[in-house]
Coordinates of C-alpha atoms in Angstrom, one line a residue:
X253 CA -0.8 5.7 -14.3
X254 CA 0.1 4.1 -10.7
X255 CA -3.3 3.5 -8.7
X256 CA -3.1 3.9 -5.1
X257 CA -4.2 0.4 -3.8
X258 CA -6.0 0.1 0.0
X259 CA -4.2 -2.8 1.4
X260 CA -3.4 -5.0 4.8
X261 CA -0.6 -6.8 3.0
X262 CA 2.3 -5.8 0.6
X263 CA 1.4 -9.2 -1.4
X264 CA 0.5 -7.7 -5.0
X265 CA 3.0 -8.4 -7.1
X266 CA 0.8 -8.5 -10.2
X267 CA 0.4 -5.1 -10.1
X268 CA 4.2 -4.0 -10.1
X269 CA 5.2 -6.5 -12.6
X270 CA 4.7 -4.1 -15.1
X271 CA 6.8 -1.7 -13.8
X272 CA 9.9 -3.9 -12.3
X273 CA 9.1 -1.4 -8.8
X274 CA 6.6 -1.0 -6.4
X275 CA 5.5 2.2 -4.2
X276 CA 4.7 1.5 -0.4
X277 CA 3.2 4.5 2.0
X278 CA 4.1 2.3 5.7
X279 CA 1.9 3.4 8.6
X280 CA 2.8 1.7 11.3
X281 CA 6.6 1.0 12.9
X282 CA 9.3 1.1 10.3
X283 CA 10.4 -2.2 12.1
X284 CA 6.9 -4.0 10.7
X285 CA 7.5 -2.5 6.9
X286 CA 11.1 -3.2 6.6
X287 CA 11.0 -7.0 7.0
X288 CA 7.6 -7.4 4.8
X289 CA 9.4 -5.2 2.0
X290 CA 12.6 -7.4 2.0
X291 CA 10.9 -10.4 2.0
X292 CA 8.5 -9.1 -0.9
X293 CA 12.0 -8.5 -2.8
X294 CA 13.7 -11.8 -2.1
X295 CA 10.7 -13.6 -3.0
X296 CA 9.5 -12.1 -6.3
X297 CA 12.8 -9.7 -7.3
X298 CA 10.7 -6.4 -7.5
X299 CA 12.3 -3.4 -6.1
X300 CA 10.8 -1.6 -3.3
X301 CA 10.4 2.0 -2.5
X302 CA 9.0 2.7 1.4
X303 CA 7.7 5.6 2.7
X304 CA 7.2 5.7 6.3
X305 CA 5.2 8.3 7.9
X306 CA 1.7 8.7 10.1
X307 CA -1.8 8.1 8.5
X308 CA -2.3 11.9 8.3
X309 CA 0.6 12.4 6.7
X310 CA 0.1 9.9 4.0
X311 CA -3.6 11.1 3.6
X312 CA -2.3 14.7 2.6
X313 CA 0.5 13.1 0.4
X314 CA -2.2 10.9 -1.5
X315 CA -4.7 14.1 -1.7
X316 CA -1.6 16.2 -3.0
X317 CA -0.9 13.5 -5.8
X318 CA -4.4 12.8 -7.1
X319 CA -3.7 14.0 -9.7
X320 CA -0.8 12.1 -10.6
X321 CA -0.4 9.2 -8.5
X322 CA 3.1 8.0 -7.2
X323 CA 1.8 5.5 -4.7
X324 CA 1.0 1.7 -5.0
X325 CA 0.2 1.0 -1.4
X326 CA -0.4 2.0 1.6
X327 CA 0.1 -0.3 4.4
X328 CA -1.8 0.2 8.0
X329 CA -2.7 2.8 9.9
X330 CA -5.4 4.3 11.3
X331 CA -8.5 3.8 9.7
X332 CA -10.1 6.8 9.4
X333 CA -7.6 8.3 6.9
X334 CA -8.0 5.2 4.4
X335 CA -11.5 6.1 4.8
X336 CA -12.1 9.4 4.3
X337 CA -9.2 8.3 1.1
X338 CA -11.4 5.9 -0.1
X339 CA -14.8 8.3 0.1
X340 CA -12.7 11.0 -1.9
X341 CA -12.1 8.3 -4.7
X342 CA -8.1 8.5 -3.8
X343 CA -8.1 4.6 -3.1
X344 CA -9.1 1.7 -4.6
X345 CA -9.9 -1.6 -2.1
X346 CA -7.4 -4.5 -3.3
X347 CA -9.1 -7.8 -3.1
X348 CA -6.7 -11.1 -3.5
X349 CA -7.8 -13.8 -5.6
X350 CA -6.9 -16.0 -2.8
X351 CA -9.9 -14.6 -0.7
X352 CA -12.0 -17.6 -1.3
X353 CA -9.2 -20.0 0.2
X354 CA -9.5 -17.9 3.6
X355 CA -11.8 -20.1 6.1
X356 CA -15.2 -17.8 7.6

């Protein structure tokens, strides 16, 4: 079962490795997603599916699918849907193992 996975970058490809795809909800411009999507293809050869709608709109598709889960990310945003996601228990927080190569 595909997790929905809280993220500021579409750089997880551990977690569609599996799978061979990954699932992005984009919401911000389409012109920010589609370059960061090609670029995740060319550099690790997993397809990508993008979605690109507003924050509200992805909230009530994530709420819909709880259920059964279609998404893998979803990138930007406004914050207070991702919130009120992640207090509903329909989003986990991704944390990159690079986090402790980031300077304070």
């Amino acid at each position: 079962m595909k997790r929905l996975i809280l993220a500021l970058t579409v750089c997880a490809p551990m977690l569609a490795s599996a799978q061979g795809n990954l699932v992005v909800y984009c919401a911000v411009q389409e012109e920010w997603c589609r370059p960061m999507v090609a670029a995740f293809e060319r550099k690790t050869g997993i397809k990508v599916a993008m979605t690109r709608k507003s924050s509200g709109e992805i909230y009530a598709q994530v709420k819909a699918e709880a259920s059964n889960p279609r998404g893998d990310v979803w990138w930007g945003g406004t914050g207070d849907p991702h919130l009120q996601a992640a207090e509903e228990g329909l989003s986990v927080e991704y944390r990159s193992p690079m986090l402790k190569q980031l300077q304070p």
